Coordinates of N, CA and C in Angstrom, one line a residue:
M633 N 39.7 56.7 100.9 CA 40.5 55.7 100.3 C 39.9 55.2 99.0
N634 N 40.6 55.1 98.0 CA 40.1 54.7 96.7 C 40.5 53.2 96.5
V635 N 39.5 52.3 96.3 CA 39.8 50.9 96.0 C 39.0 50.5 94.7
N636 N 39.8 50.2 93.7 CA 39.2 49.8 92.4 C 38.2 50.9 91.9
G637 N 38.6 52.1 92.0 CA 37.8 53.2 91.5 C 36.6 53.6 92.4
R638 N 36.4 53.0 93.5 CA 35.3 53.3 94.4 C 35.9 53.9 95.7
K639 N 35.2 54.9 96.2 CA 35.7 55.5 97.5 C 35.2 54.7 98.7
L640 N 36.2 54.2 99.4 CA 35.9 53.4 100.6 C 36.0 54.4 101.8
N641 N 34.8 54.5 102.6 CA 34.8 55.4 103.7 C 34.6 54.7 105.0
H642 N 34.4 53.4 105.0 CA 34.2 52.7 106.3 C 34.4 51.2 106.1
L643 N 34.7 50.5 107.2 CA 34.7 49.1 107.3 C 33.8 48.7 108.4
R644 N 33.0 47.7 108.3 CA 32.1 47.2 109.3 C 32.1 45.7 109.5
F645 N 32.2 45.3 110.7 CA 32.0 43.9 111.0 C 31.5 43.8 112.4
A646 N 30.2 43.3 112.5 CA 29.5 43.2 113.8 C 29.6 44.6 114.5
D647 N 30.2 44.7 115.7 CA 30.3 45.9 116.4 C 31.6 46.7 116.2
D648 N 32.4 46.2 115.3 CA 33.7 46.9 115.0 C 33.5 47.7 113.7
I649 N 33.7 49.0 113.8 CA 33.6 50.0 112.7 C 34.8 50.8 112.6
V650 N 35.3 50.9 111.3 CA 36.4 51.8 111.0 C 35.9 52.9 110.1
L651 N 36.0 54.2 110.5 CA 35.6 55.3 109.6 C 36.9 55.8 108.9
I652 N 36.8 56.0 107.6 CA 38.0 56.4 106.8 C 37.6 57.8 106.2
S653 N 38.5 58.8 106.4 CA 38.2 60.1 105.8 C 39.5 60.8 105.4
D654 N 39.3 61.7 104.4 CA 40.5 62.4 103.9 C 40.7 63.8 104.6
N655 N 39.8 64.1 105.6 CA 40.0 65.3 106.3 C 39.4 65.2 107.7
T656 N 39.9 66.0 108.7 CA 39.4 65.8 110.0 C 38.0 66.4 110.2
N657 N 37.6 67.4 109.5 CA 36.3 67.9 109.7 C 35.2 66.9 109.3
D658 N 35.5 66.2 108.2 CA 34.5 65.2 107.7 C 34.5 64.0 108.8
L659 N 35.6 63.6 109.3 CA 35.7 62.6 110.3 C 34.9 63.0 111.5
Q660 N 35.1 64.2 112.0 CA 34.4 64.7 113.2 C 32.9 64.7 112.9
A661 N 32.4 65.1 111.8 CA 31.0 65.2 111.5 C 30.4 63.7 111.4
R662 N 31.1 62.8 110.8 CA 30.7 61.4 110.7 C 30.6 60.7 112.1
L663 N 31.6 61.0 112.9 CA 31.6 60.5 114.3 C 30.4 61.0 115.1
Q664 N 30.1 62.3 114.9 CA 29.0 62.9 115.6 C 27.7 62.2 115.1
E665 N 27.6 62.0 113.8 CA 26.4 61.4 113.2 C 26.2 59.9 113.8
L666 N 27.4 59.2 113.8 CA 27.3 57.8 114.3 C 26.9 57.8 115.8
N667 N 27.5 58.8 116.6 CA 27.1 58.8 118.0 C 25.6 59.1 118.2
N668 N 25.1 60.1 117.4 CA 23.7 60.4 117.5 C 22.8 59.2 117.1
S669 N 23.1 58.6 116.0 CA 22.4 57.4 115.6 C 22.4 56.3 116.6
S670 N 23.6 56.1 117.2 CA 23.8 55.0 118.2 C 22.9 55.3 119.4
K671 N 22.8 56.5 119.8 CA 22.0 56.9 121.0 C 20.5 56.6 120.7
I672 N 20.0 57.0 119.5 CA 18.7 56.7 119.1 C 18.3 55.2 119.1
S673 N 19.3 54.4 118.8 CA 19.1 52.9 118.8 C 19.3 52.3 120.1
G674 N 19.7 53.1 121.1 CA 19.9 52.6 122.5 C 21.3 52.1 122.7
M675 N 22.2 52.4 121.8 CA 23.6 52.0 121.9 C 24.5 53.1 122.3
K676 N 25.7 52.8 122.8 CA 26.7 53.8 123.2 C 28.0 53.4 122.7
I677 N 28.8 54.4 122.1 CA 30.1 54.2 121.7 C 31.0 53.9 122.9
N678 N 31.8 52.9 122.8 CA 32.8 52.6 123.9 C 34.0 53.5 123.7
M679 N 34.1 54.5 124.6 CA 35.2 55.5 124.5 C 36.6 54.8 124.8
N680 N 36.6 53.8 125.6 CA 37.9 53.1 125.9 C 38.4 52.4 124.7
K681 N 37.6 52.0 123.8 CA 38.0 51.2 122.6 C 38.1 52.1 121.3
T682 N 37.6 53.3 121.4 CA 37.5 54.1 120.2 C 38.8 55.0 120.1
K683 N 39.5 54.9 119.0 CA 40.8 55.5 118.8 C 40.8 56.3 117.5
V684 N 41.8 57.1 117.3 CA 41.9 57.8 116.0 C 43.4 57.7 115.5
M685 N 43.5 57.6 114.2 CA 44.9 57.4 113.6 C 44.9 58.3 112.4
F686 N 46.1 58.9 112.2 CA 46.2 59.8 111.0 C 47.4 59.4 110.2
N687 N 47.3 59.6 108.9 CA 48.5 59.4 108.0 C 49.3 60.7 108.0
K688 N 50.4 60.7 107.3 CA 51.3 61.8 107.2 C 50.7 63.0 106.4
Q689 N 49.7 62.7 105.5 CA 49.2 63.8 104.7 C 48.1 64.6 105.4
I690 N 47.7 64.2 106.6 CA 46.6 64.9 107.3 C 47.2 65.6 108.5
F691 N 46.9 66.9 108.6 CA 47.3 67.7 109.8 C 46.4 67.2 111.0
A692 N 47.0 66.5 111.9 CA 46.3 65.9 113.0 C 45.7 66.9 114.0
Q693 N 44.4 66.9 114.1 CA 43.7 67.8 115.0 C 43.0 66.9 116.0
P694 N 42.7 67.4 117.2 CA 42.0 66.6 118.2 C 40.6 66.2 117.6
I695 N 40.1 65.0 117.8 CA 38.8 64.6 117.4 C 38.1 64.2 118.7
H696 N 36.8 64.6 118.7 CA 36.0 64.5 120.0 C 34.7 63.7 119.7
I697 N 34.2 63.0 120.6 CA 32.9 62.5 120.7 C 32.3 63.2 121.9
E698 N 31.3 64.0 121.6 CA 30.7 64.9 122.6 C 31.9 65.8 123.2
E699 N 32.2 65.7 124.4 CA 33.3 66.5 125.0 C 34.6 65.8 125.2
Q700 N 34.6 64.5 124.9 CA 35.8 63.6 125.2 C 36.6 63.5 123.9
E701 N 37.9 63.8 124.1 CA 38.9 63.7 123.0 C 39.3 62.2 122.8
L702 N 39.3 61.8 121.6 CA 39.8 60.4 121.3 C 41.3 60.3 121.3
E703 N 41.7 59.1 121.8 CA 43.1 58.9 121.9 C 43.7 58.7 120.5
K704 N 44.8 59.4 120.2 CA 45.5 59.2 118.9 C 46.5 58.1 119.1
V705 N 46.5 57.1 118.1 CA 47.4 55.9 118.1 C 48.2 55.8 116.8
E706 N 49.3 55.1 116.9 CA 50.1 54.8 115.7 C 49.7 53.6 115.0
D707 N 49.0 52.6 115.7 CA 48.6 51.4 115.1 C 47.4 50.9 116.0
Y708 N 46.6 50.0 115.4 CA 45.5 49.3 116.2 C 45.3 48.0 115.6
V709 N 44.5 47.2 116.3 CA 44.2 45.8 115.8 C 42.7 45.8 115.4
Y710 N 42.5 45.5 114.1 CA 41.1 45.4 113.6 C 40.9 43.9 113.1
L711 N 40.0 43.2 113.7 CA 39.6 41.8 113.4 C 40.9 41.0 113.4
G712 N 41.7 41.2 114.4 CA 42.9 40.4 114.6 C 44.1 40.8 113.8
H713 N 44.0 41.8 113.0 CA 45.2 42.3 112.2 C 45.6 43.7 112.6
T714 N 47.0 43.8 112.7 CA 47.5 45.1 113.1 C 47.5 46.0 111.9
I715 N 46.9 47.2 112.1 CA 46.8 48.2 111.0 C 47.8 49.4 111.4
K716 N 48.6 49.7 110.4 CA 49.6 50.8 110.6 C 49.5 51.7 109.4
M717 N 49.8 53.0 109.5 CA 49.7 53.9 108.4 C 51.0 53.9 107.6
D718 N 52.1 53.4 108.1 CA 53.3 53.4 107.4 C 53.5 52.2 106.4
N719 N 52.5 51.4 106.3 CA 52.5 50.2 105.5 C 53.6 49.2 105.8
N720 N 54.2 49.3 107.0 CA 55.2 48.4 107.5 C 54.5 47.2 108.2
I721 N 54.5 46.1 107.6 CA 53.7 44.9 108.1 C 54.6 43.9 108.8
L722 N 55.9 44.3 109.1 CA 56.8 43.3 109.7 C 56.2 42.8 111.1
D723 N 55.7 43.7 111.9 CA 55.1 43.3 113.2 C 53.9 42.3 113.0
E724 N 53.1 42.5 111.9 CA 52.0 41.6 111.6 C 52.5 40.3 111.2
V725 N 53.5 40.3 110.4 CA 54.1 39.0 109.9 C 54.7 38.2 111.1
K726 N 55.4 38.9 112.0 CA 56.0 38.3 113.2 C 54.9 37.7 114.0
N727 N 53.8 38.5 114.2 CA 52.7 38.1 115.1 C 52.1 36.8 114.5
R728 N 51.8 36.7 113.2 CA 51.2 35.6 112.6 C 52.1 34.3 112.7
I729 N 53.4 34.5 112.5 CA 54.4 33.4 112.6 C 54.4 32.9 114.0
N730 N 54.4 33.8 115.0 CA 54.4 33.4 116.4 C 53.2 32.7 116.8
K731 N 52.0 33.1 116.3 CA 50.8 32.4 116.6 C 50.8 31.0 116.0
G732 N 51.3 30.9 114.8 CA 51.5 29.6 114.1 C 52.4 28.7 114.9
W733 N 53.5 29.2 115.4 CA 54.4 28.4 116.2 C 53.7 27.9 117.5
K734 N 52.9 28.8 118.1 CA 52.3 28.4 119.4 C 51.2 27.3 119.2
I735 N 50.6 27.3 118.0 CA 49.6 26.3 117.7 C 50.3 25.0 117.4
R736 N 51.3 25.0 116.6 CA 52.1 23.8 116.3 C 53.0 23.3 117.4
N737 N 53.5 24.1 118.2 CA 54.4 23.8 119.3 C 53.9 24.4 120.6
P738 N 52.9 23.8 121.2 CA 52.3 24.5 122.4 C 53.3 24.4 123.6
N739 N 54.3 23.6 123.6 CA 55.2 23.5 124.7 C 56.4 24.5 124.6
V740 N 56.5 25.3 123.5 CA 57.5 26.2 123.4 C 57.3 27.4 124.4
P741 N 58.3 27.8 125.1 CA 58.1 28.9 126.1 C 57.5 30.1 125.4
K742 N 56.7 30.8 126.2 CA 56.0 32.0 125.6 C 57.0 33.1 125.3
K743 N 58.1 33.2 125.9 CA 59.1 34.3 125.6 C 59.8 34.1 124.3
K744 N 59.8 32.9 123.8 CA 60.5 32.7 122.6 C 59.7 33.2 121.4
S745 N 60.3 34.0 120.6 CA 59.5 34.5 119.4 C 60.4 34.5 118.2
F746 N 59.8 34.6 117.1 CA 60.4 34.6 115.8 C 61.0 36.0 115.5
Q747 N 62.3 36.1 115.2 CA 62.9 37.3 114.8 C 63.6 37.2 113.4
P748 N 62.9 37.5 112.4 CA 63.5 37.4 111.0 C 64.6 38.3 110.8
M749 N 65.6 37.9 110.0 CA 66.7 38.8 109.7 C 66.3 39.9 108.7
Y750 N 65.4 39.5 107.8 CA 64.9 40.4 106.7 C 63.4 40.4 106.7
P751 N 62.7 41.5 106.4 CA 61.2 41.4 106.3 C 60.8 40.5 105.1
A752 N 59.8 39.7 105.4 CA 59.3 38.8 104.3 C 58.6 39.7 103.2
I753 N 57.9 40.7 103.6 CA 57.3 41.6 102.7 C 57.6 43.0 103.1
S754 N 58.0 43.8 102.2 CA 58.5 45.2 102.6 C 57.4 46.3 102.3
H755 N 56.5 46.0 101.4 CA 55.6 47.1 101.1 C 54.3 46.5 100.5
I756 N 53.2 47.0 100.9 CA 51.9 46.6 100.3 C 51.1 47.9 100.0
R757 N 50.6 48.0 98.8 CA 49.8 49.2 98.5 C 48.4 48.7 98.3
L758 N 47.4 49.5 98.9 CA 46.0 49.2 98.8 C 45.4 50.1 97.8

């Protein structure tokens, strides 16, 4: 991913890591390197929380850590934000509005949610 002319290949915050790659072979190699380095440090990758997501330009191939195949997902939550490859942020906008309503109106029933007629933002490019 190119951001302001620099290649972004990972995001890190505490124990949450996102690896970004433009091909599956590179991703597989970097995951193996992360797994090996983690073991040396006495840590282990949580396979229940580790997922893989592909955009439409990548031919999706199975990605493994050791012998275990990673689950392929269409979206995931990173640091409280829903990440999707289609740049559709309507679900994220709804989620934030609903969280705001719950904070300001704690007595509102949990099943009640905001359903906008039109998306507030239709496209964001990074």
